[in-house]
Coordinates of C-alpha atoms and ligand atoms in Angstrom, one line a residue:
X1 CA 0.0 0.0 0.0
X2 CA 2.8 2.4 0.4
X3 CA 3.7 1.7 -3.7
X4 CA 7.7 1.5 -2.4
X5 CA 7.9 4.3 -0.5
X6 CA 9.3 3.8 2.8
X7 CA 6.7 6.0 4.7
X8 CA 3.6 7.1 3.7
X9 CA 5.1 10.7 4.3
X10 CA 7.3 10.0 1.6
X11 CA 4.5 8.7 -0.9
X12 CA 2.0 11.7 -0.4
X13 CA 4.9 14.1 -1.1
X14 CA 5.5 12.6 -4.4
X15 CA 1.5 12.1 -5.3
X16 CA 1.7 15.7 -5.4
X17 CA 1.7 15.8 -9.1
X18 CA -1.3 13.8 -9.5
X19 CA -3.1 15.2 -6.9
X20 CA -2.5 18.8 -8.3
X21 CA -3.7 17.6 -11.8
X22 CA -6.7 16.0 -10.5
X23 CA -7.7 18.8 -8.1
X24 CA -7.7 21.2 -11.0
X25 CA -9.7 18.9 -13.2
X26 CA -12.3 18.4 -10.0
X27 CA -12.8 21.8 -9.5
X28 CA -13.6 22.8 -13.2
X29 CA -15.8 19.6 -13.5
X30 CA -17.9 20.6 -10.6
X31 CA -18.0 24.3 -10.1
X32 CA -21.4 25.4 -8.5
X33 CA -22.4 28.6 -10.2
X34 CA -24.7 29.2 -6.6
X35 CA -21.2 29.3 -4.6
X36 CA -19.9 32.0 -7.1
X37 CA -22.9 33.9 -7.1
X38 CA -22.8 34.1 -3.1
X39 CA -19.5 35.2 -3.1
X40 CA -20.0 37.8 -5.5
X41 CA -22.4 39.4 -2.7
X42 CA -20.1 38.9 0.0
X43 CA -18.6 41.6 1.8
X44 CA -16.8 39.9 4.3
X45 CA -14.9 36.2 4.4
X46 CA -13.8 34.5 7.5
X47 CA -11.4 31.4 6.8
X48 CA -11.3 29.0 9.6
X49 CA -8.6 26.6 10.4
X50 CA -6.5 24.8 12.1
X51 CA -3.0 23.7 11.3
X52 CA -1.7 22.8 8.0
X53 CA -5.0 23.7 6.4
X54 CA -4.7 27.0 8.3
X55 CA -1.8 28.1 6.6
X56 CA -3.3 27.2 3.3
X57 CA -5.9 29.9 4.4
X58 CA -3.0 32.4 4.9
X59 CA -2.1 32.2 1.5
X60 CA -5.9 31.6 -0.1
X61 CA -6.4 35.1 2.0
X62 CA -3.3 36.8 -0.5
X63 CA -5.3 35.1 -4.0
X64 CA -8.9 36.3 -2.9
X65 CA -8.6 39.9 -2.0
X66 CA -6.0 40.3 -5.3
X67 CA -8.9 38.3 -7.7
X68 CA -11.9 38.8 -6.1
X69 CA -11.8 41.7 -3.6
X70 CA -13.6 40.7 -1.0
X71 CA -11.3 41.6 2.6
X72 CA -10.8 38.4 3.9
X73 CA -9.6 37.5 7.8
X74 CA -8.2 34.3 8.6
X75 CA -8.6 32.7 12.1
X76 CA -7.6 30.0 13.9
X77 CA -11.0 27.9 14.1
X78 CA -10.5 27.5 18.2
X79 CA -9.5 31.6 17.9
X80 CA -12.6 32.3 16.0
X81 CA -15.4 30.3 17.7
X82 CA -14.8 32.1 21.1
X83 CA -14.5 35.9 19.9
X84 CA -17.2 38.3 18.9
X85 CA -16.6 37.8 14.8
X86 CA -19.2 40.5 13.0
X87 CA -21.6 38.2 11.0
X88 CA -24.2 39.6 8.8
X89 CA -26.1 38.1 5.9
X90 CA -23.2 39.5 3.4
X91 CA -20.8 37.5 5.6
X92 CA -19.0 34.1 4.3
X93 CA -17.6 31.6 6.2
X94 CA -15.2 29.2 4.9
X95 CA -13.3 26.2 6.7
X96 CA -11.0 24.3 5.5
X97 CA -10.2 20.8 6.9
X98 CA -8.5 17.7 5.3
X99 CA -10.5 15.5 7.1
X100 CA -13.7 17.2 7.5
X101 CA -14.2 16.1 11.1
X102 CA -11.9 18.4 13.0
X103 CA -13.8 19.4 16.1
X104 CA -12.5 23.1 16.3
X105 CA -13.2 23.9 12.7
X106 CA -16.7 22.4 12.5
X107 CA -18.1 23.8 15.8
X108 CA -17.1 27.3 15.0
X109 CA -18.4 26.6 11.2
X110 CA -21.8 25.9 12.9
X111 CA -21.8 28.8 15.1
X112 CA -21.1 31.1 12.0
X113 CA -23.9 29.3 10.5
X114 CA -26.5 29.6 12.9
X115 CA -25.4 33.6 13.4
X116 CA -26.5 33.6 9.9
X117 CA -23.5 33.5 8.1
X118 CA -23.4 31.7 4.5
X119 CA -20.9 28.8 4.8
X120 CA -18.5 26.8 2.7
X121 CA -16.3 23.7 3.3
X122 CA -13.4 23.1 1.2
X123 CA -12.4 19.0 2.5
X124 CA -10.9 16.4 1.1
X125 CA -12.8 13.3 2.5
X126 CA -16.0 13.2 1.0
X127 CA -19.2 13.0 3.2
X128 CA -17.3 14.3 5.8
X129 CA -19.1 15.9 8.6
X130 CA -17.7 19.5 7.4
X131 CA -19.0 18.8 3.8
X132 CA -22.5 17.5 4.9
X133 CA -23.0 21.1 7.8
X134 CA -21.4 23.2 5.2
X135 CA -24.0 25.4 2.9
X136 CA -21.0 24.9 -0.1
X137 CA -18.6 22.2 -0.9
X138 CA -15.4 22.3 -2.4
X139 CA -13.2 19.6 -2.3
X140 CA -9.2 18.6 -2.8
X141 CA -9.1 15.2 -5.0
X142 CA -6.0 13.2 -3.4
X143 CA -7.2 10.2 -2.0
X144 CA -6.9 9.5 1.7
X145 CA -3.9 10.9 3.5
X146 CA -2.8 8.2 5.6
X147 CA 0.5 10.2 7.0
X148 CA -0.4 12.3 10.4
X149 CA 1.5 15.3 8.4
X150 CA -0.6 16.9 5.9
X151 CA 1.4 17.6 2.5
X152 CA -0.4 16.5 -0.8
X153 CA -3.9 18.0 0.8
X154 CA -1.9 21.5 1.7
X155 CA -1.1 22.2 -2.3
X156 CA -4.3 20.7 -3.5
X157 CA -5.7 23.4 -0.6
X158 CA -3.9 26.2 -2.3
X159 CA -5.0 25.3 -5.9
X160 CA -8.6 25.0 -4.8
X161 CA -8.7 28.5 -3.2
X162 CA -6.7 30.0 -5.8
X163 CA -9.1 28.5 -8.3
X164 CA -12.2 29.6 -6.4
X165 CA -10.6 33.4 -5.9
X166 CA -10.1 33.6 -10.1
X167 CA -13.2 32.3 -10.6
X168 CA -15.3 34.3 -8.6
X169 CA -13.4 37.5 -9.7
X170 CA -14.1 36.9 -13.5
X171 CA -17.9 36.5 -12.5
X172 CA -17.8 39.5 -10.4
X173 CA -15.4 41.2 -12.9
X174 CA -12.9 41.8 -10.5
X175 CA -10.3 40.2 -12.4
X176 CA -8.9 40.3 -16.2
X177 CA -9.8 37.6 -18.6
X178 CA -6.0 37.9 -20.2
X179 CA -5.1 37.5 -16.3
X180 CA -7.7 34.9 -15.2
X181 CA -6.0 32.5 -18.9
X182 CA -2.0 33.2 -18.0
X183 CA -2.4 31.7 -14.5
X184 CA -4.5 29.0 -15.7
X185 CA -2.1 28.1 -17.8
X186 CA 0.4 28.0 -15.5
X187 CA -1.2 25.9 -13.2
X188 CA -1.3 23.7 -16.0
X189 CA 2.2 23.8 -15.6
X190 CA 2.5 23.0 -12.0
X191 CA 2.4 19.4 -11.5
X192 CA 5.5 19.1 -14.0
X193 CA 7.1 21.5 -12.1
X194 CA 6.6 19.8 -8.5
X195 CA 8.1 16.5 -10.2
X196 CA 11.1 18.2 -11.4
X197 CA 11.3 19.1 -7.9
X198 CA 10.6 15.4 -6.9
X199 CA 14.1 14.6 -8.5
X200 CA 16.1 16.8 -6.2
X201 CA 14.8 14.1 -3.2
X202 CA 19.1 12.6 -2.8
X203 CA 20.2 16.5 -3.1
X204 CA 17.5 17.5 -0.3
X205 CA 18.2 14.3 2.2
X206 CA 22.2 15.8 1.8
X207 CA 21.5 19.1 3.0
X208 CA 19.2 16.9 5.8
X209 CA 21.9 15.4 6.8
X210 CA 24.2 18.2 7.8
X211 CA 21.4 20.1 9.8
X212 CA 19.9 17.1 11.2
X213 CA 21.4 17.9 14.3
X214 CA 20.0 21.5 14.9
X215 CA 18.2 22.4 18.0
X216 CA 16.1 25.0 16.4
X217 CA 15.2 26.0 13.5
X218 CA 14.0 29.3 11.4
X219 CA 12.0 30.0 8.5
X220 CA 11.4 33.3 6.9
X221 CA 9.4 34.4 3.9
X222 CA 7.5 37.5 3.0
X223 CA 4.0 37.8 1.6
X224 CA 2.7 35.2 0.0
X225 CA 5.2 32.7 0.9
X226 CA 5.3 33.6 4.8
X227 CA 2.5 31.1 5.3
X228 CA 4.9 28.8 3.4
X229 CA 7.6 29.7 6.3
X230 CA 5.4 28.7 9.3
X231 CA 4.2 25.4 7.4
X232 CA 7.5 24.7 7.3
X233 CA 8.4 25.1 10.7
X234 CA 5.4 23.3 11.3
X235 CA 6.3 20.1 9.5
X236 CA 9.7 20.3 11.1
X237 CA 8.8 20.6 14.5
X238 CA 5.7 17.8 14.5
X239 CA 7.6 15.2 12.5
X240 CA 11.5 15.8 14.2
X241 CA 10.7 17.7 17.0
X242 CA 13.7 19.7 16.4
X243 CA 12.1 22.9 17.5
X244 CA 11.1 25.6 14.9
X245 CA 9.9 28.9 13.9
X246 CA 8.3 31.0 11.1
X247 CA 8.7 34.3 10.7
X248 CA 7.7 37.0 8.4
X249 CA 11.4 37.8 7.1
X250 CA 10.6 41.8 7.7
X251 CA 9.6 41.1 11.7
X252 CA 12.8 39.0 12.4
X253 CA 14.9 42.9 13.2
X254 CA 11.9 43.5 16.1
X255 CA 13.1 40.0 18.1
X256 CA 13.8 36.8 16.5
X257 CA 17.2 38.0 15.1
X258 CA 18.7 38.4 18.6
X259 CA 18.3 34.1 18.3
X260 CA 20.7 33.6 15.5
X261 CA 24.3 32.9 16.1
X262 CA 26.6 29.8 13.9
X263 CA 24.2 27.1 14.9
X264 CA 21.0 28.6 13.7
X265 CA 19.8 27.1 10.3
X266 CA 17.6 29.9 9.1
X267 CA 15.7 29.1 5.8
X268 CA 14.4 31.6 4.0
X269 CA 11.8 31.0 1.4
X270 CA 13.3 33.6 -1.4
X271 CA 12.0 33.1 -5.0
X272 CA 12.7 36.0 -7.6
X273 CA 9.3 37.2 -7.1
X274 CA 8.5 41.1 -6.3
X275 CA 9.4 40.9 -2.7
X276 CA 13.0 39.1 -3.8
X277 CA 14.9 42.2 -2.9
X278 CA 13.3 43.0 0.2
X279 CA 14.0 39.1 1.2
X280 CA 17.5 39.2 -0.1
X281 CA 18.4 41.7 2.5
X282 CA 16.4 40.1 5.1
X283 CA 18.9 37.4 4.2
X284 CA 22.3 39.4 4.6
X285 CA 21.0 40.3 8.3
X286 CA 21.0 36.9 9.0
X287 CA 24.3 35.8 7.2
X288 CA 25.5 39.1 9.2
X289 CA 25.1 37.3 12.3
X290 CA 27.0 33.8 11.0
X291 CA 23.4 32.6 10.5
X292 CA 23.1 28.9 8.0
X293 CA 21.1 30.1 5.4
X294 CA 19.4 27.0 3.4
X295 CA 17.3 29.4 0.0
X296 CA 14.7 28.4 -1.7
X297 CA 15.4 30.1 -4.6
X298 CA 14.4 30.3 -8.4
X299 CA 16.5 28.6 -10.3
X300 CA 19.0 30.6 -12.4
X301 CA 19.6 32.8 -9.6
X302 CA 23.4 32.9 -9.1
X303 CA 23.7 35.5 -6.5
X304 CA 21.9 33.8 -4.2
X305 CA 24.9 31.2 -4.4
X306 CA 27.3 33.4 -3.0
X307 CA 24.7 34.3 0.1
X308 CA 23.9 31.4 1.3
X309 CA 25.3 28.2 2.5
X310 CA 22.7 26.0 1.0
X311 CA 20.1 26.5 -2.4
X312 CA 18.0 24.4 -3.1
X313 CA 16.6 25.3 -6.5
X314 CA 13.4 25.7 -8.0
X315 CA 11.8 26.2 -11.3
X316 CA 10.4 29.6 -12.6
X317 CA 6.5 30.1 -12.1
X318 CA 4.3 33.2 -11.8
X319 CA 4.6 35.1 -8.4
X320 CA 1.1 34.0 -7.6
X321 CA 2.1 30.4 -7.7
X322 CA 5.4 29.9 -6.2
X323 CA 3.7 29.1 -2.9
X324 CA 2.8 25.8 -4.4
X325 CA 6.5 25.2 -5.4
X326 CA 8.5 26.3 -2.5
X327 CA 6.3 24.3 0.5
X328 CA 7.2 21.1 -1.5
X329 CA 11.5 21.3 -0.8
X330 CA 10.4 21.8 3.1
X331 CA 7.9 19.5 2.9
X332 CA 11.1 16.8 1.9
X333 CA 13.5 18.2 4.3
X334 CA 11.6 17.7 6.8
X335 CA 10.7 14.2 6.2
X336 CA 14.5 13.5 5.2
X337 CA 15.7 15.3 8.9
X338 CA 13.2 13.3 10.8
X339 CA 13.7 9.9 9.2
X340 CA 17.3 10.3 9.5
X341 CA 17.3 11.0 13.3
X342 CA 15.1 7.8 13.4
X343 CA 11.6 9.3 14.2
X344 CA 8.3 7.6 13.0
X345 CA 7.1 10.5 10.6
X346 CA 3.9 8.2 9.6
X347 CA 2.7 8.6 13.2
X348 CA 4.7 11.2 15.7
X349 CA 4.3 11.3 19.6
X350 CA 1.0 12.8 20.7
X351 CA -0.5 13.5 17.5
X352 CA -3.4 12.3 15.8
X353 CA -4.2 12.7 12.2
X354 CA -7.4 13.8 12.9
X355 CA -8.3 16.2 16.1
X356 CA -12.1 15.6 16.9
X357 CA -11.7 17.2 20.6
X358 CA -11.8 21.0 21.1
Ligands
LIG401 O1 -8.1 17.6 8.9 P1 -7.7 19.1 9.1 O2 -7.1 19.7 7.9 O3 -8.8 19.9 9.8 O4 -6.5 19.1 10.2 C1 -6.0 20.2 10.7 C2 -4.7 20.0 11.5 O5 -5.0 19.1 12.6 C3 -3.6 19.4 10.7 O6 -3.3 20.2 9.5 C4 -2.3 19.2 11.5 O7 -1.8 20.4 11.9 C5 -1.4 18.3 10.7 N1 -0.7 17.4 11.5 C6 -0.3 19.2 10.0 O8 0.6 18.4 9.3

């Protein structure tokens, strides 16, 4: 059942191709014209979540107010359920949850609902609770997810909402047709990409290998690929237990760069997107202080070379998209750290894949 993978960690991560295809091909095979013409109304979107799924909402937060314009907030689902949240009838509520059954998101999914907010699910196991208490449905298509870490449902997440903010802003004309076809086509694109990526698995388990025996960890990133940062502090930390942070790159001067010294991996999430500059010197700070630096950088980028002690490479893709690519290379070295320090990534200490206690 694990097709010759070792863990099932290790098979997820390289579904990831399929599972992007297929989650494109669900989601223009079922679109619900009712869910788009909700949204178009809405003047106000809550996305609930917890975990993995929650930093999926970080980033879906970026795609929807650029293609749709509607202000989104993102909460924790535990966060959200026990605050006064301003619900309306132009109010949308969307959780997203791999499992569908994840006590925190579905309670405070309910209480939006029965405040009289319009709700969506986006869920990967069908007939889930989520998907049955949910007003909308949207799903990921990858299968069951055996692995207690979450990877091949976080970038089908990320295609789904960056799917449902394009097409809601071409029905509410919020977006450009000429732009609504070039990211379309690079999505098209994607799953190619993520298997080039695939092949870099020995390159990746090197670099594991030389920073296996960290303490701590950081991750920085800026804008769109700051929720990339934390998820992959968070897949360090749950699967290792080496202990691990994510910052925005820009906040690291108000604290977290008193932390760095010569032991401190930092790795920052740097692709030659519009915030590259602003990330590159975020990145001399750090190498300032004898920081590691491991980049995840776009390929053809040479400088970064000379900064860094590490690059891990990867291909060229709109700005919009690279938080797709660049989760995918943390996603490995995290599974190559932990399963060389001998941990049991399938199923860590005191986690569950599925949480259904608040
Ligand atoms: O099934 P859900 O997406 O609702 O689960 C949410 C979190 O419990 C989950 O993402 C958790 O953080 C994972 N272990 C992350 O890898």
């Amino acid at each position: 059942e694990k097709a010759g993978y070792k863990h099932f960690m290790q098979k997820e991560i390289h579904e990831q191709p399929r599972t992007v295809a297929d989650t494109i091909t669900g989601f223009s095979s079922s679109k619900d014209e009712k869910l788009f013409e909700m949204l178009k109304d809405t003047d106000r979107l809550y996305i609930i979540a917890c975990g993995t799924s929650y930093h999926a909402a970080l980033v879906g937060k970026f795609w929807i107010e650029k293609f749709a314009k509607i202000p989104v907030e993102v909460d924790y689902a535990s966060e959200f359920r026990y605050r006064d949240r301003i619900i309306d009838d132009k109010t949308a509520v969307l959780g997203i949850s791999q499992s569908g059954e994840t006590a925190d998101t579905r309670f405070a999914l309910l209480d939006a609902k029965e405040e009289g907010a319009k709700t969506i699910g986006l869920v990967n196991v069908v007939g889930s609770s989520l998907s049955r208490e949910a007003d909308y449905v949207l799903y990921t298509y990858c299968g069951p997810e055996i692995g207690v870490a979450a990877t091949k449902t976080f970038t089908a997440q990320l295609v789904a909402l960056l799917l449902l903010a394009l097409e809601t802003g071409i029905k509410k004309g919020t977006t450009t047709y000429t732009d609504y076809e070039k990211i379309h086509e690079e999505l098209l694109h994607l799953p190619s990409k993520i298997e080039q990526l695939l092949q870099k698995d020995e390159e990746i388990k090197e670099i594991a290998y030389r920073y296996m025996n960290a303490s701590d960890f950081l991750f920085l990133g800026r804008n769109i690929n700051y929720p990339i940062a934390l998820e992959g502090a968070l897949k360090l930390k749950e699967i290792s237990y080496i202990h691990a942070e994510g910052y925005p790159a820009g906040e690291m001067k108000h604290g977290p760069i008193a932390l760095i010294d010569e032991k401190m991996p930092v790795v920052c999430v740097i692709p030659q997107d519009r915030n590259y500059e602003k990330m590159l010197s975020n990145l001399q700070e750090v190498k300032a202080r004898k920081g590691k630096v491991i980049s995840v950088a776009t390929e053809g980028d040479r400088q970064i070379k000379e900064l860094s002690d590490e690059v891990i490479y990867i291909p060229k893709t709109s700005d919009y998209l690279y938080p797709a690519l660049t989760v995918v290379p943390l996603q490995m070295l995290s599974y190559h750290i932990a399963t060389l320090l001998g941990k049991d990534v399938d199923q860590p200490r005191n986690l569950a894949k599925t949480v259904t206690v608040e």
